[in-house]
PDB file of C-alpha atoms in Angstrom:
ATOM      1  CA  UNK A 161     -17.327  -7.859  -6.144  1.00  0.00           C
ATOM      2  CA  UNK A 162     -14.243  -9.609  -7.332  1.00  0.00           C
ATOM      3  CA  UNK A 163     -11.482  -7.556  -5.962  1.00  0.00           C
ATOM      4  CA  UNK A 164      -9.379  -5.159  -7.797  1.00  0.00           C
ATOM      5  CA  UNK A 165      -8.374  -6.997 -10.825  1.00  0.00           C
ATOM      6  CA  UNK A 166      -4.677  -6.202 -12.268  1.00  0.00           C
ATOM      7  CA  UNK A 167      -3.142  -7.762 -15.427  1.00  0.00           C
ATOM      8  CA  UNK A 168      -1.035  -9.301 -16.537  1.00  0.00           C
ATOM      9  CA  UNK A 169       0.494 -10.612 -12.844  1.00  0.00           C
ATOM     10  CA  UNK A 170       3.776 -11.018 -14.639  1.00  0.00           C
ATOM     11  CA  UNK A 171       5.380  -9.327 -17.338  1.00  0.00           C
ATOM     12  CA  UNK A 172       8.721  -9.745 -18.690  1.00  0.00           C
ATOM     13  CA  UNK A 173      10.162  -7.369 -22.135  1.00  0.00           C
ATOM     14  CA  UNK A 174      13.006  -6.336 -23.018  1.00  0.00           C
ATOM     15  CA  UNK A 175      14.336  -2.888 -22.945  1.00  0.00           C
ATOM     16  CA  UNK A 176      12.724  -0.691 -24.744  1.00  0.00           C
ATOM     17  CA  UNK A 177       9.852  -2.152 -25.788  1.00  0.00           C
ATOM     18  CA  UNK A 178       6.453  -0.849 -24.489  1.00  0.00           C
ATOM     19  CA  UNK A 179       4.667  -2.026 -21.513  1.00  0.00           C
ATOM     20  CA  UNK A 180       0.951  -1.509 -20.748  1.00  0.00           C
ATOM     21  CA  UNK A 181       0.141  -2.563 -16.988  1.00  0.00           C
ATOM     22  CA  UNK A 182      -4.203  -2.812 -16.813  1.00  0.00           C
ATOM     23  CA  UNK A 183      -6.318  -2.057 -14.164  1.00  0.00           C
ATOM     24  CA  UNK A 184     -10.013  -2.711 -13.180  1.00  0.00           C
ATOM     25  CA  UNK A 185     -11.221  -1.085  -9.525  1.00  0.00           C
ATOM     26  CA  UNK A 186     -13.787  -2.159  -7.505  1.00  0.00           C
ATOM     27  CA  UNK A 187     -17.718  -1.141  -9.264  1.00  0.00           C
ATOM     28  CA  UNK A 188     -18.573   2.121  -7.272  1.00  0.00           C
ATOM     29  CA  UNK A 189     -15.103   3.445  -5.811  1.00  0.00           C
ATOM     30  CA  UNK A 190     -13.852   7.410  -6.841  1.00  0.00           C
ATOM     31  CA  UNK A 191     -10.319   6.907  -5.997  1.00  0.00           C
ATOM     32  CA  UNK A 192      -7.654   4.650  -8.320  1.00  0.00           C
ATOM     33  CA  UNK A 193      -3.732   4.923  -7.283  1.00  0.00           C
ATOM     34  CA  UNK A 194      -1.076   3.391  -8.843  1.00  0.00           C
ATOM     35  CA  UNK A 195       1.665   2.400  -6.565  1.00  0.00           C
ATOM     36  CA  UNK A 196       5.365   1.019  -7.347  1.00  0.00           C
ATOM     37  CA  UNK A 197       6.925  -1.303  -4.757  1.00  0.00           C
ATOM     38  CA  UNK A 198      11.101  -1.734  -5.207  1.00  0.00           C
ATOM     39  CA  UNK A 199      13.742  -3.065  -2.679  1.00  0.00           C
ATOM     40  CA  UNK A 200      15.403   0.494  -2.824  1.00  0.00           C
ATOM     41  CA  UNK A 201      11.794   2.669  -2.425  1.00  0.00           C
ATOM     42  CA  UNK A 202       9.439   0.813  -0.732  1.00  0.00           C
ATOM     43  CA  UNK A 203       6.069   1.441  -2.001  1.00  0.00           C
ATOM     44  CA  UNK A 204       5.290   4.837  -3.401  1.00  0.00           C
ATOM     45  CA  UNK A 205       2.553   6.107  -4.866  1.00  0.00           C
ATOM     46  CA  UNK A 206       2.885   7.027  -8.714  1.00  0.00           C
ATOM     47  CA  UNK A 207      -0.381   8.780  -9.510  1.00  0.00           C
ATOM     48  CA  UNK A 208      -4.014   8.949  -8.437  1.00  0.00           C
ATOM     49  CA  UNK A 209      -7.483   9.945  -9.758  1.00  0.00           C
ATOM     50  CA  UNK A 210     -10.837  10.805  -8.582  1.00  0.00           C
ATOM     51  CA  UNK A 211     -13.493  10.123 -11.041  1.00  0.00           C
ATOM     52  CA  UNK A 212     -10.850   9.145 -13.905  1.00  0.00           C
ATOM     53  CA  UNK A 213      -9.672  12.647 -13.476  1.00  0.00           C
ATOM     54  CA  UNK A 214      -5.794  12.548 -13.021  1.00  0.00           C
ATOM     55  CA  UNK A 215      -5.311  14.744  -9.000  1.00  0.00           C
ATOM     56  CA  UNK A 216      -1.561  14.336  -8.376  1.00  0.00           C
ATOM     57  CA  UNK A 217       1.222  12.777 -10.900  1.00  0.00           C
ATOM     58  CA  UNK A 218       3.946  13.978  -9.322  1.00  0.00           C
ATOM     59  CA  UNK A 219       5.167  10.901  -8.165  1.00  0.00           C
ATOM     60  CA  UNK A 220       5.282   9.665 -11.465  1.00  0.00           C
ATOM     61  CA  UNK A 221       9.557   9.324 -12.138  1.00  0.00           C
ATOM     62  CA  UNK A 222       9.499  10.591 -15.290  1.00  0.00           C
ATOM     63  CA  UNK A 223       7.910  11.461 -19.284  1.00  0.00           C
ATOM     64  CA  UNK A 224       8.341   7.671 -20.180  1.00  0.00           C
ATOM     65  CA  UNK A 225       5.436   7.141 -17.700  1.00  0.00           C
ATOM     66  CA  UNK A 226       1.997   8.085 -18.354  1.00  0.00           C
ATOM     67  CA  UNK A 227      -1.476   6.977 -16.929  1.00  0.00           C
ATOM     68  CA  UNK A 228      -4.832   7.184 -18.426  1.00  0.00           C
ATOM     69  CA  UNK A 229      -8.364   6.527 -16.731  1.00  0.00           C
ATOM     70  CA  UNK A 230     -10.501   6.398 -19.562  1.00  0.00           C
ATOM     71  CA  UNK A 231     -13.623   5.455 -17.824  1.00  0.00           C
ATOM     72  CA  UNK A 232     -14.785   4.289 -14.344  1.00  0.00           C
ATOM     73  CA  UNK A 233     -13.780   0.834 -14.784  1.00  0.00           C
ATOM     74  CA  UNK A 234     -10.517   0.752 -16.034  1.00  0.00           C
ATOM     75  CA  UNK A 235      -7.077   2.336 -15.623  1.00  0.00           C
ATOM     76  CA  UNK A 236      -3.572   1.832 -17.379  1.00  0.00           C
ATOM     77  CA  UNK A 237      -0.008   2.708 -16.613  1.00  0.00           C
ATOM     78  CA  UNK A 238       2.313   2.821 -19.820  1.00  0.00           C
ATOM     79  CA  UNK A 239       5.574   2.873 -19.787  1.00  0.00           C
ATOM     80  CA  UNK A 240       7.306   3.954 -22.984  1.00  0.00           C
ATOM     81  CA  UNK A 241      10.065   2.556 -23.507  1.00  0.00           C
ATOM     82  CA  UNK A 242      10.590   0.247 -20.590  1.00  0.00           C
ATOM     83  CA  UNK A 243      14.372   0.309 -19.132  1.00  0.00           C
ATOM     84  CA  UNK A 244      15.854  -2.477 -16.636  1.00  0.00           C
ATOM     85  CA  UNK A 245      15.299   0.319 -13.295  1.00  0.00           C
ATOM     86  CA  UNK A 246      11.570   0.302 -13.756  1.00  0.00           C
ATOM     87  CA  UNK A 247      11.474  -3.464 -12.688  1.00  0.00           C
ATOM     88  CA  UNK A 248       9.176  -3.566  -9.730  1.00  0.00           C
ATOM     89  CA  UNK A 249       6.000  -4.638  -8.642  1.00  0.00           C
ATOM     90  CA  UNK A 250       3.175  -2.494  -9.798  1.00  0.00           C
ATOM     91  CA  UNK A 251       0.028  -1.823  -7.640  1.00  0.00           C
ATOM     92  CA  UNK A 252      -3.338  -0.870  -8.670  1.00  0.00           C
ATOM     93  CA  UNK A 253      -5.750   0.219  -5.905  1.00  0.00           C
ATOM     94  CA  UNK A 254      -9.049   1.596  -5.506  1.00  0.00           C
ATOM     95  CA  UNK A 255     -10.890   3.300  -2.164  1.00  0.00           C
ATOM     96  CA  UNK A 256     -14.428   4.551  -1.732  1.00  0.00           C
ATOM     97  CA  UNK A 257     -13.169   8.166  -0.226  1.00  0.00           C
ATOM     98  CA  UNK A 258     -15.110  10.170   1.510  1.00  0.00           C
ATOM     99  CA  UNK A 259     -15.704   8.794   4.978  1.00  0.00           C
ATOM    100  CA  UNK A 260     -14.251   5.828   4.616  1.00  0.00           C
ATOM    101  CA  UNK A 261     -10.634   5.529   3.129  1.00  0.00           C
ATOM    102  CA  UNK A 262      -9.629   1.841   3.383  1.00  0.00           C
ATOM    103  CA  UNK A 263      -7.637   1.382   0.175  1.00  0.00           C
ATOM    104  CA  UNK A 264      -8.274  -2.206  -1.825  1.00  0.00           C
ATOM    105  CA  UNK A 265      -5.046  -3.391  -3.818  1.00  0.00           C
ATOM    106  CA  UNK A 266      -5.068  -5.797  -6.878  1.00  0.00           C
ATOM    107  CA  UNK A 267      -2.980  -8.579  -6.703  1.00  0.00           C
ATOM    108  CA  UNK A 268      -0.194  -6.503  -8.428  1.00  0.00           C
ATOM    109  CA  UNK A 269       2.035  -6.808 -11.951  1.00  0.00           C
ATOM    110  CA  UNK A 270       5.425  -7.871 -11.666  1.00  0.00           C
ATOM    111  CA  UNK A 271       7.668  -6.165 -13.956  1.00  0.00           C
ATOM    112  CA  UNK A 272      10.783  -7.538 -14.845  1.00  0.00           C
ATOM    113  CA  UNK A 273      12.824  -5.253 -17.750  1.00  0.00           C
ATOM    114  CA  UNK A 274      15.605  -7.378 -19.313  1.00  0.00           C
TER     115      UNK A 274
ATOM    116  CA  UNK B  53       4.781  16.723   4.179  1.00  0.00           C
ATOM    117  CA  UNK B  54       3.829  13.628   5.943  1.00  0.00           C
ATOM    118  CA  UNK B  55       6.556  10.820   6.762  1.00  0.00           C
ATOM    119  CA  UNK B  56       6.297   6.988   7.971  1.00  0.00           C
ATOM    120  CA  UNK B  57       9.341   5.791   9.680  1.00  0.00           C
ATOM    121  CA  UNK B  58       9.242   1.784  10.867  1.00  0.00           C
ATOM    122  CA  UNK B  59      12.610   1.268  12.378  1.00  0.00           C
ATOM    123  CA  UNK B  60      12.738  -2.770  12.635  1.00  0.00           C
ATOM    124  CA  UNK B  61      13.661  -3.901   9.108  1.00  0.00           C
ATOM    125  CA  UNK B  62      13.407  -7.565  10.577  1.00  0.00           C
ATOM    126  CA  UNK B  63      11.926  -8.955  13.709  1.00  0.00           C
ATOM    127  CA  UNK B  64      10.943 -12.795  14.837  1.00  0.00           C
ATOM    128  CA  UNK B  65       8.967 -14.208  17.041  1.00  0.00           C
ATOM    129  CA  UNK B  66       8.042 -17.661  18.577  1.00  0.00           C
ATOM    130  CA  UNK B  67       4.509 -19.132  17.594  1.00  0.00           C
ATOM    131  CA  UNK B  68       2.215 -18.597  19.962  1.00  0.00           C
ATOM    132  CA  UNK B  69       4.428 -15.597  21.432  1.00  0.00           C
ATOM    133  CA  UNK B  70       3.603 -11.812  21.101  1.00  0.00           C
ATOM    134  CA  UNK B  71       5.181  -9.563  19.142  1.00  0.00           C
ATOM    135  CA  UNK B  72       5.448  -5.533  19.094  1.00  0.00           C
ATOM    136  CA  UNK B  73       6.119  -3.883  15.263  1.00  0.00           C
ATOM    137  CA  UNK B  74       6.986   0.090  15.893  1.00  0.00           C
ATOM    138  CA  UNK B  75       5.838   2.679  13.510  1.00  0.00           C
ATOM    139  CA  UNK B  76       6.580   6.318  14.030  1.00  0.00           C
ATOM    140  CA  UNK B  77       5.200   9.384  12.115  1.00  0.00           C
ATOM    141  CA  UNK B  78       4.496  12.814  11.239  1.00  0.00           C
ATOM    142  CA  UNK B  79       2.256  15.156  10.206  1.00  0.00           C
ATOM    143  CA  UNK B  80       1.012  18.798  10.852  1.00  0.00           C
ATOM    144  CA  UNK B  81      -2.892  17.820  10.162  1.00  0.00           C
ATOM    145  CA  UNK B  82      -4.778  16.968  12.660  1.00  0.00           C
ATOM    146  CA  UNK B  83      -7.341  14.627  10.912  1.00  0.00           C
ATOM    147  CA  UNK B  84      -6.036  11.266   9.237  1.00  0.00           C
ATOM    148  CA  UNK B  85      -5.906   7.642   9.462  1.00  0.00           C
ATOM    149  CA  UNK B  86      -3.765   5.055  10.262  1.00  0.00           C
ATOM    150  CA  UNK B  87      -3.176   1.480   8.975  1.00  0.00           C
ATOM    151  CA  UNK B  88      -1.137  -1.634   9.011  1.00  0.00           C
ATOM    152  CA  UNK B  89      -1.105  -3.838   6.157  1.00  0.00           C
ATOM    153  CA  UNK B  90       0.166  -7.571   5.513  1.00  0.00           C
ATOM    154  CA  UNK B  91       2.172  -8.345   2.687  1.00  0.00           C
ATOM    155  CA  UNK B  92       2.689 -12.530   2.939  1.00  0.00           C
ATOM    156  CA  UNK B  93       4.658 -13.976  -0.169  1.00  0.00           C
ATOM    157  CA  UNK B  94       2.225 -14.218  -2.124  1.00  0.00           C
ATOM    158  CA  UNK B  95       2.107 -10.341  -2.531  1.00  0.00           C
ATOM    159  CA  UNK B  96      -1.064  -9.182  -2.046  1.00  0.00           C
ATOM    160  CA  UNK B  97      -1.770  -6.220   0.186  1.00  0.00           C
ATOM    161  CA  UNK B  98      -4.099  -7.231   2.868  1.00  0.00           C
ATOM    162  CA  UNK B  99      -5.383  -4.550   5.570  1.00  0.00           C
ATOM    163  CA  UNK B 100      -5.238  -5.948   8.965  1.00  0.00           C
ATOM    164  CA  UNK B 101      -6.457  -2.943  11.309  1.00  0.00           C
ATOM    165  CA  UNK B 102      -6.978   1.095  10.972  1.00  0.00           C
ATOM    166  CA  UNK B 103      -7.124   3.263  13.079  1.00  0.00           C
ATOM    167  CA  UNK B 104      -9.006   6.800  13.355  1.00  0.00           C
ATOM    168  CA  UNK B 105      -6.993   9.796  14.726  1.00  0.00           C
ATOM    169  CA  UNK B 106     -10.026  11.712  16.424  1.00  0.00           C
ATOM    170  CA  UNK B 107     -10.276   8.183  17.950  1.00  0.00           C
ATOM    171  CA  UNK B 108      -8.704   7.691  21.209  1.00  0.00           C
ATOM    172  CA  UNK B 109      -9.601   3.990  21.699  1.00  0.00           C
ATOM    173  CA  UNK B 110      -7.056   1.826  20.559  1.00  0.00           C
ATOM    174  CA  UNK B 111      -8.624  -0.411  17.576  1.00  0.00           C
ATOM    175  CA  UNK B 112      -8.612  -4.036  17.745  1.00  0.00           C
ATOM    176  CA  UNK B 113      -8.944  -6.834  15.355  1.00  0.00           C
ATOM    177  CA  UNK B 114      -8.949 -10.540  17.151  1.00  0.00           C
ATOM    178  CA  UNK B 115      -5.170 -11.536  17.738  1.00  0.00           C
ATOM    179  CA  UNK B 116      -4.256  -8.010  16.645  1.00  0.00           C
ATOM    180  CA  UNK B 117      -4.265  -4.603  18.315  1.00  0.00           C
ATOM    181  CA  UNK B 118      -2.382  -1.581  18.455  1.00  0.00           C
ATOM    182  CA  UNK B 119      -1.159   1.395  20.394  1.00  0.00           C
ATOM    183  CA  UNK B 120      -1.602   4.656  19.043  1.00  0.00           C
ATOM    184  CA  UNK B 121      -0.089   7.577  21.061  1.00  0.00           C
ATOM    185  CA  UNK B 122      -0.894  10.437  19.324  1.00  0.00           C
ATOM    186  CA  UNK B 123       0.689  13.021  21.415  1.00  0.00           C
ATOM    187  CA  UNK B 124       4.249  11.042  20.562  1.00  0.00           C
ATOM    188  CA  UNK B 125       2.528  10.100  16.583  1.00  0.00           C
ATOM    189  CA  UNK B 126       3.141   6.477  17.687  1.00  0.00           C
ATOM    190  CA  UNK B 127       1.249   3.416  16.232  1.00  0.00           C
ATOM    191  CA  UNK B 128       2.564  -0.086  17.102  1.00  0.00           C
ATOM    192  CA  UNK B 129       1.074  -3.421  15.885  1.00  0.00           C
ATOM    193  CA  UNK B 130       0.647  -5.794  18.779  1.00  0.00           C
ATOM    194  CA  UNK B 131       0.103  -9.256  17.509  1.00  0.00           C
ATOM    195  CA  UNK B 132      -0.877 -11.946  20.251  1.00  0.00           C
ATOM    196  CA  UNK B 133      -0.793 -15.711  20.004  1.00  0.00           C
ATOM    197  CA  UNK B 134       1.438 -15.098  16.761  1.00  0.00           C
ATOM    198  CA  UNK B 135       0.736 -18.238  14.310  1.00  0.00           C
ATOM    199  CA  UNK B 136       2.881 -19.367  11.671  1.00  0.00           C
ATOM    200  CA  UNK B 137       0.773 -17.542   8.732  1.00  0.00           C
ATOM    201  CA  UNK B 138       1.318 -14.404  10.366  1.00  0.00           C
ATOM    202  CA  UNK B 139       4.766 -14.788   8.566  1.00  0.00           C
ATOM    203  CA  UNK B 140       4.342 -11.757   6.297  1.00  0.00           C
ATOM    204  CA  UNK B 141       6.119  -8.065   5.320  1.00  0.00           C
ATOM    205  CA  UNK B 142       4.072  -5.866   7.574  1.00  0.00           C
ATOM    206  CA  UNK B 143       3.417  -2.030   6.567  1.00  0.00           C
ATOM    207  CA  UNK B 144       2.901   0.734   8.515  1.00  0.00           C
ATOM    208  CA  UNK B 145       0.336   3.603   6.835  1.00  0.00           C
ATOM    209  CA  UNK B 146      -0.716   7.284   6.777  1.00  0.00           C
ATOM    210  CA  UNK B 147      -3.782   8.775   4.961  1.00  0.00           C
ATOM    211  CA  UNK B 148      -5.357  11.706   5.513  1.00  0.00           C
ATOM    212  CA  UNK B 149      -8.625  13.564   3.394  1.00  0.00           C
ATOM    213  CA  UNK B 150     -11.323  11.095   2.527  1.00  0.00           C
ATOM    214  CA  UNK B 151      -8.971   9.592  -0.937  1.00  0.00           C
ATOM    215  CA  UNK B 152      -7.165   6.656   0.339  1.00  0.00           C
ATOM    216  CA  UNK B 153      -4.061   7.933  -0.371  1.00  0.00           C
ATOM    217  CA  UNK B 154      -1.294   6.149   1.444  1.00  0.00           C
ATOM    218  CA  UNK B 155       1.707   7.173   2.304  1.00  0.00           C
ATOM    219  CA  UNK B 156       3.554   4.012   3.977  1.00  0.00           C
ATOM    220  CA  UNK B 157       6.338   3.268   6.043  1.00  0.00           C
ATOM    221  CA  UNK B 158       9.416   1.239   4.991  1.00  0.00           C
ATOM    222  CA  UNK B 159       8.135  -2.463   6.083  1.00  0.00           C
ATOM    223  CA  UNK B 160       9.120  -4.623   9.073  1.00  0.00           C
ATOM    224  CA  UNK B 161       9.478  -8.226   7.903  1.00  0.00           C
ATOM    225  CA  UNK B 162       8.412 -11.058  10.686  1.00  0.00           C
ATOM    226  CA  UNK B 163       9.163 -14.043  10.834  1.00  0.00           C
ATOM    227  CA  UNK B 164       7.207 -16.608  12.875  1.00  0.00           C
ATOM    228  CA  UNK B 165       9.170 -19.401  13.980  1.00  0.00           C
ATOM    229  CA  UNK B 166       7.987 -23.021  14.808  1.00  0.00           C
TER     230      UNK B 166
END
């Protein structure tokens, strides 16, 4: 398998505008988090689902952020519109669950709002 | 809730020397797993050892090992024979149920020094 697979690796808008961040977890894993990784917050986990069902969103900061799992192989986060603080490094990761929880990350979406 | 507290923001060490990261937590369950990632500059999350709390043998992985005191909720990174790649933000981790959910500590950076 080739990994989680995140795109694009870098994205730069202006504020605003609309940003769609795409992921693609590893063939045969229930579990896909999105994490955000800042210089003030560390890395903190923004949402997660289990069988593209959304569990727990409540780390998502606020309404202009929204995730959707539309089938097994593919996950987006959206933010709507974009503002400089959500600049960051975005994510994706993907785990098996149930006995064993090693979580896989993509290589992650740098975000840079101008 | 659970926390992850890694007190050493920065730490460096010698190649070929040994070095100790610290990594403190809590939690009220008595199931769950722990984990230290690598984060070299290129980004990407890479897991270098877990460790299972029902577990009392410390895990090992080659040049790395750690301590887990579970009694204290201690889990230190010992890294032996430290080469220059080693050079990397390292991440201390909490998950407990069978998701892969991570909750992670702040991040140690080290430095490996010629």
């Amino acid at each position: 398998d080739a990994g989680v697979i995140q795109s694009p690796r870098h994205e730069v808008t202006e504020m605003g505008q609309e940003v769609t961040l795409r992921c693609k977890p590893i063939s045969g894993h229930d579990y896909l988090f999105w994490y955000r990784q800042t210089m003030m917050r560390g890395l903190e986990l923004l949402i997660y689902f289990n069988n593209n069902v959304p569990i727990d969103d409540s780390g998502m900061p606020e309404d202009r952020f929204s995730a959707k799992m539309p089938n097994a192989s593919f996950s987006t986060l959206k933010i709507q519109p974009s503002e400089p603080r959500d600049s960051a490094v975005y994510f994706c990761a993907s785990s098996p669950g149930q006995k064993n929880t090693e979580a896989f990350f993509g290589q992650g979406t740098r975000l840079t709002v101008v | 809730a659970q926390t992850v507290t890694q007190s050493q923001p920065e730490m460096s060490v010698q190649e070929a020397e040994t070095v100790t990261l610290s990594c403190t937590y809590d939690t009220s369950e008595s199931n769950y797993y722990l984990f230290w990632y690598k984060q070299p500059p290129s980004r990407q999350m890479i897991l270098v050892i877990r460790q299972e709390a029902y577990k009392q043998q410390n895990a090992t992985e080659n040049r790395f090992s750690v301590n887990f005191q579970k009694a204290a909720k201690s889990f230190s990174l010992k890294i032996s024979d430290s080469q220059l790649g080693d050079t990397a933000m390292y991440f201390c981790a909490f998950s407990s149920g069978n998701t892969g959910k991570l909750i992670f500590g702040q991040g140690t950076t080290l430095q490996v020094k010629p």
